[in-house]
PDB file of C-alpha atoms in Angstrom:
ATOM      1  CA  UNK A   1      28.317  31.594 -49.076  1.00  0.00           C
ATOM      2  CA  UNK A   2      31.415  30.796 -47.076  1.00  0.00           C
ATOM      3  CA  UNK A   3      31.524  34.316 -45.897  1.00  0.00           C
ATOM      4  CA  UNK A   4      27.960  34.119 -44.632  1.00  0.00           C
ATOM      5  CA  UNK A   5      28.612  31.049 -42.778  1.00  0.00           C
ATOM      6  CA  UNK A   6      31.692  32.451 -41.168  1.00  0.00           C
ATOM      7  CA  UNK A   7      29.989  35.602 -40.247  1.00  0.00           C
ATOM      8  CA  UNK A   8      27.244  33.663 -38.558  1.00  0.00           C
ATOM      9  CA  UNK A   9      29.747  31.602 -36.599  1.00  0.00           C
ATOM     10  CA  UNK A  10      31.628  34.662 -35.609  1.00  0.00           C
ATOM     11  CA  UNK A  11      28.401  36.226 -34.238  1.00  0.00           C
ATOM     12  CA  UNK A  12      27.528  33.044 -32.352  1.00  0.00           C
ATOM     13  CA  UNK A  13      30.984  32.961 -30.778  1.00  0.00           C
ATOM     14  CA  UNK A  14      30.888  36.728 -29.844  1.00  0.00           C
ATOM     15  CA  UNK A  15      27.448  36.275 -28.285  1.00  0.00           C
ATOM     16  CA  UNK A  16      29.023  33.606 -26.037  1.00  0.00           C
ATOM     17  CA  UNK A  17      32.251  35.328 -25.260  1.00  0.00           C
ATOM     18  CA  UNK A  18      31.023  38.805 -24.708  1.00  0.00           C
ATOM     19  CA  UNK A  19      28.846  37.841 -21.490  1.00  0.00           C
ATOM     20  CA  UNK A  20      31.762  35.949 -20.039  1.00  0.00           C
ATOM     21  CA  UNK A  21      34.170  38.876 -20.444  1.00  0.00           C
ATOM     22  CA  UNK A  22      31.585  41.340 -18.904  1.00  0.00           C
ATOM     23  CA  UNK A  23      30.930  38.976 -15.916  1.00  0.00           C
ATOM     24  CA  UNK A  24      30.391  40.928 -12.734  1.00  0.00           C
ATOM     25  CA  UNK A  25      29.802  40.027  -9.012  1.00  0.00           C
ATOM     26  CA  UNK A  26      26.483  38.195  -9.436  1.00  0.00           C
ATOM     27  CA  UNK A  27      27.195  37.157 -13.030  1.00  0.00           C
ATOM     28  CA  UNK A  28      28.727  33.998 -14.294  1.00  0.00           C
ATOM     29  CA  UNK A  29      29.237  33.974 -18.131  1.00  0.00           C
ATOM     30  CA  UNK A  30      25.725  34.477 -19.446  1.00  0.00           C
ATOM     31  CA  UNK A  31      23.883  33.871 -16.053  1.00  0.00           C
ATOM     32  CA  UNK A  32      22.942  36.652 -13.608  1.00  0.00           C
ATOM     33  CA  UNK A  33      21.830  35.253 -10.214  1.00  0.00           C
ATOM     34  CA  UNK A  34      18.856  36.758  -8.540  1.00  0.00           C
ATOM     35  CA  UNK A  35      18.477  34.515  -5.443  1.00  0.00           C
ATOM     36  CA  UNK A  36      19.365  31.191  -3.941  1.00  0.00           C
ATOM     37  CA  UNK A  37      17.268  29.298  -1.270  1.00  0.00           C
ATOM     38  CA  UNK A  38      18.860  26.296   0.689  1.00  0.00           C
ATOM     39  CA  UNK A  39      16.009  24.265   2.289  1.00  0.00           C
ATOM     40  CA  UNK A  40      17.654  21.824   4.811  1.00  0.00           C
ATOM     41  CA  UNK A  41      16.231  18.384   5.350  1.00  0.00           C
ATOM     42  CA  UNK A  42      18.238  16.409   7.793  1.00  0.00           C
ATOM     43  CA  UNK A  43      21.706  16.050   6.218  1.00  0.00           C
ATOM     44  CA  UNK A  44      20.411  16.842   2.694  1.00  0.00           C
ATOM     45  CA  UNK A  45      19.353  20.054   1.111  1.00  0.00           C
ATOM     46  CA  UNK A  46      17.179  21.277  -1.757  1.00  0.00           C
ATOM     47  CA  UNK A  47      18.825  24.310  -3.330  1.00  0.00           C
ATOM     48  CA  UNK A  48      16.837  26.451  -5.683  1.00  0.00           C
ATOM     49  CA  UNK A  49      18.322  29.389  -7.578  1.00  0.00           C
ATOM     50  CA  UNK A  50      16.520  31.955  -9.687  1.00  0.00           C
ATOM     51  CA  UNK A  51      18.470  33.713 -12.503  1.00  0.00           C
ATOM     52  CA  UNK A  52      18.248  35.390 -15.711  1.00  0.00           C
ATOM     53  CA  UNK A  53      20.066  34.510 -18.966  1.00  0.00           C
ATOM     54  CA  UNK A  54      21.389  37.114 -21.445  1.00  0.00           C
ATOM     55  CA  UNK A  55      18.950  37.746 -24.240  1.00  0.00           C
ATOM     56  CA  UNK A  56      20.246  35.799 -27.258  1.00  0.00           C
ATOM     57  CA  UNK A  57      21.643  33.097 -25.242  1.00  0.00           C
ATOM     58  CA  UNK A  58      18.268  31.681 -24.257  1.00  0.00           C
ATOM     59  CA  UNK A  59      17.605  30.844 -27.842  1.00  0.00           C
ATOM     60  CA  UNK A  60      21.035  29.177 -28.183  1.00  0.00           C
ATOM     61  CA  UNK A  61      20.395  27.056 -24.979  1.00  0.00           C
ATOM     62  CA  UNK A  62      17.137  25.887 -26.452  1.00  0.00           C
ATOM     63  CA  UNK A  63      18.685  25.203 -29.837  1.00  0.00           C
ATOM     64  CA  UNK A  64      21.943  23.464 -28.615  1.00  0.00           C
ATOM     65  CA  UNK A  65      20.695  21.954 -25.349  1.00  0.00           C
ATOM     66  CA  UNK A  66      21.016  22.580 -21.661  1.00  0.00           C
ATOM     67  CA  UNK A  67      24.307  20.843 -20.824  1.00  0.00           C
ATOM     68  CA  UNK A  68      26.244  24.070 -20.652  1.00  0.00           C
ATOM     69  CA  UNK A  69      23.668  25.781 -18.615  1.00  0.00           C
ATOM     70  CA  UNK A  70      23.468  22.840 -16.282  1.00  0.00           C
ATOM     71  CA  UNK A  71      27.272  22.852 -15.770  1.00  0.00           C
ATOM     72  CA  UNK A  72      27.285  26.589 -15.223  1.00  0.00           C
ATOM     73  CA  UNK A  73      24.569  26.592 -12.526  1.00  0.00           C
ATOM     74  CA  UNK A  74      26.446  23.786 -10.706  1.00  0.00           C
ATOM     75  CA  UNK A  75      29.615  25.807 -10.824  1.00  0.00           C
ATOM     76  CA  UNK A  76      27.785  28.856  -9.332  1.00  0.00           C
ATOM     77  CA  UNK A  77      26.214  26.739  -6.511  1.00  0.00           C
ATOM     78  CA  UNK A  78      29.348  24.894  -5.937  1.00  0.00           C
ATOM     79  CA  UNK A  79      28.132  22.011  -3.859  1.00  0.00           C
ATOM     80  CA  UNK A  80      29.455  18.407  -3.886  1.00  0.00           C
ATOM     81  CA  UNK A  81      27.035  15.487  -4.485  1.00  0.00           C
ATOM     82  CA  UNK A  82      24.723  17.911  -6.292  1.00  0.00           C
ATOM     83  CA  UNK A  83      22.037  16.483  -8.649  1.00  0.00           C
ATOM     84  CA  UNK A  84      19.906  18.633 -10.910  1.00  0.00           C
ATOM     85  CA  UNK A  85      16.219  17.903 -10.354  1.00  0.00           C
ATOM     86  CA  UNK A  86      14.728  20.600 -12.507  1.00  0.00           C
ATOM     87  CA  UNK A  87      16.388  23.066 -14.950  1.00  0.00           C
ATOM     88  CA  UNK A  88      14.887  25.783 -17.119  1.00  0.00           C
ATOM     89  CA  UNK A  89      15.868  29.183 -18.500  1.00  0.00           C
ATOM     90  CA  UNK A  90      15.068  30.974 -15.173  1.00  0.00           C
ATOM     91  CA  UNK A  91      15.290  28.487 -12.415  1.00  0.00           C
ATOM     92  CA  UNK A  92      17.173  25.451 -11.212  1.00  0.00           C
ATOM     93  CA  UNK A  93      16.365  22.938  -8.367  1.00  0.00           C
ATOM     94  CA  UNK A  94      19.191  20.802  -7.145  1.00  0.00           C
ATOM     95  CA  UNK A  95      19.249  18.065  -4.384  1.00  0.00           C
ATOM     96  CA  UNK A  96      22.440  17.927  -2.536  1.00  0.00           C
ATOM     97  CA  UNK A  97      23.172  14.755  -0.622  1.00  0.00           C
ATOM     98  CA  UNK A  98      24.998  14.929   2.780  1.00  0.00           C
ATOM     99  CA  UNK A  99      25.604  18.756   2.706  1.00  0.00           C
ATOM    100  CA  UNK A 100      25.427  18.830   6.451  1.00  0.00           C
ATOM    101  CA  UNK A 101      27.234  16.721   9.078  1.00  0.00           C
ATOM    102  CA  UNK A 102      25.033  14.499  11.296  1.00  0.00           C
ATOM    103  CA  UNK A 103      25.947  14.784  14.925  1.00  0.00           C
ATOM    104  CA  UNK A 104      23.380  12.446  16.150  1.00  0.00           C
ATOM    105  CA  UNK A 105      20.107  12.909  18.088  1.00  0.00           C
ATOM    106  CA  UNK A 106      18.763  14.970  15.340  1.00  0.00           C
ATOM    107  CA  UNK A 107      21.553  17.630  15.387  1.00  0.00           C
ATOM    108  CA  UNK A 108      23.139  18.707  12.197  1.00  0.00           C
ATOM    109  CA  UNK A 109      25.915  21.257  11.145  1.00  0.00           C
ATOM    110  CA  UNK A 110      25.955  22.976   7.701  1.00  0.00           C
ATOM    111  CA  UNK A 111      29.631  23.892   7.156  1.00  0.00           C
ATOM    112  CA  UNK A 112      30.955  27.120   5.771  1.00  0.00           C
ATOM    113  CA  UNK A 113      30.346  27.271   1.980  1.00  0.00           C
ATOM    114  CA  UNK A 114      31.533  29.522  -0.961  1.00  0.00           C
ATOM    115  CA  UNK A 115      29.408  30.122  -4.062  1.00  0.00           C
ATOM    116  CA  UNK A 116      30.904  30.846  -7.439  1.00  0.00           C
ATOM    117  CA  UNK A 117      29.430  34.430  -7.518  1.00  0.00           C
ATOM    118  CA  UNK A 118      28.024  36.997  -5.348  1.00  0.00           C
ATOM    119  CA  UNK A 119      24.390  35.952  -4.302  1.00  0.00           C
ATOM    120  CA  UNK A 120      22.203  39.030  -4.121  1.00  0.00           C
ATOM    121  CA  UNK A 121      19.706  37.211  -1.867  1.00  0.00           C
ATOM    122  CA  UNK A 122      20.508  34.009   0.157  1.00  0.00           C
ATOM    123  CA  UNK A 123      17.770  32.372   2.197  1.00  0.00           C
ATOM    124  CA  UNK A 124      18.649  29.370   4.357  1.00  0.00           C
ATOM    125  CA  UNK A 125      15.714  27.443   5.832  1.00  0.00           C
ATOM    126  CA  UNK A 126      16.041  24.983   8.725  1.00  0.00           C
ATOM    127  CA  UNK A 127      13.170  23.222  10.404  1.00  0.00           C
ATOM    128  CA  UNK A 128      13.404  25.809  13.281  1.00  0.00           C
ATOM    129  CA  UNK A 129      14.545  29.023  11.549  1.00  0.00           C
ATOM    130  CA  UNK A 130      14.853  31.129   8.295  1.00  0.00           C
ATOM    131  CA  UNK A 131      18.005  33.070   7.897  1.00  0.00           C
ATOM    132  CA  UNK A 132      18.474  35.666   5.180  1.00  0.00           C
ATOM    133  CA  UNK A 133      21.596  37.236   3.814  1.00  0.00           C
ATOM    134  CA  UNK A 134      22.224  39.824   1.175  1.00  0.00           C
ATOM    135  CA  UNK A 135      25.143  40.094  -1.324  1.00  0.00           C
ATOM    136  CA  UNK A 136      27.198  37.270  -0.042  1.00  0.00           C
ATOM    137  CA  UNK A 137      29.668  35.038  -1.984  1.00  0.00           C
ATOM    138  CA  UNK A 138      30.262  32.611   1.094  1.00  0.00           C
ATOM    139  CA  UNK A 139      28.697  31.436   4.167  1.00  0.00           C
ATOM    140  CA  UNK A 140      31.708  31.517   6.363  1.00  0.00           C
ATOM    141  CA  UNK A 141      30.506  30.557   9.897  1.00  0.00           C
ATOM    142  CA  UNK A 142      28.392  27.397   9.162  1.00  0.00           C
ATOM    143  CA  UNK A 143      24.985  26.855  10.839  1.00  0.00           C
ATOM    144  CA  UNK A 144      23.732  24.333  13.400  1.00  0.00           C
ATOM    145  CA  UNK A 145      20.133  23.084  13.523  1.00  0.00           C
ATOM    146  CA  UNK A 146      17.810  20.263  14.442  1.00  0.00           C
ATOM    147  CA  UNK A 147      15.788  18.137  12.255  1.00  0.00           C
TER     148      UNK A 147
END
């Protein structure tokens, strides 16, 4: 009985470790990022990310809870003052307070930002414009906009 239990524990550990070792540009541990959208609302933002989770890991997340998944998606997005609003096995919605600097009279500046992975498709939505980027790990120049 001890050998069966040990075997199950080793299989569980290898399922968690193998995806982390194989992580590539848009992968972080067992998560593969598909796209990120940043919707700017005055100085705040709503950030959504769509992703896939490695096959057997989804079951473990449901079984053991979403706290590890939550921490990993926050690490990927890499924003300060981020609060998860909605989290499931394919999508996260995060509200980020004061992501942009307020320069008064309705003008704002979104500073440079680095994500924890390469984002295959990044969309930034301001009240005036929509910017789209592909295969980026950072947003180096920042972006000015009016609310």
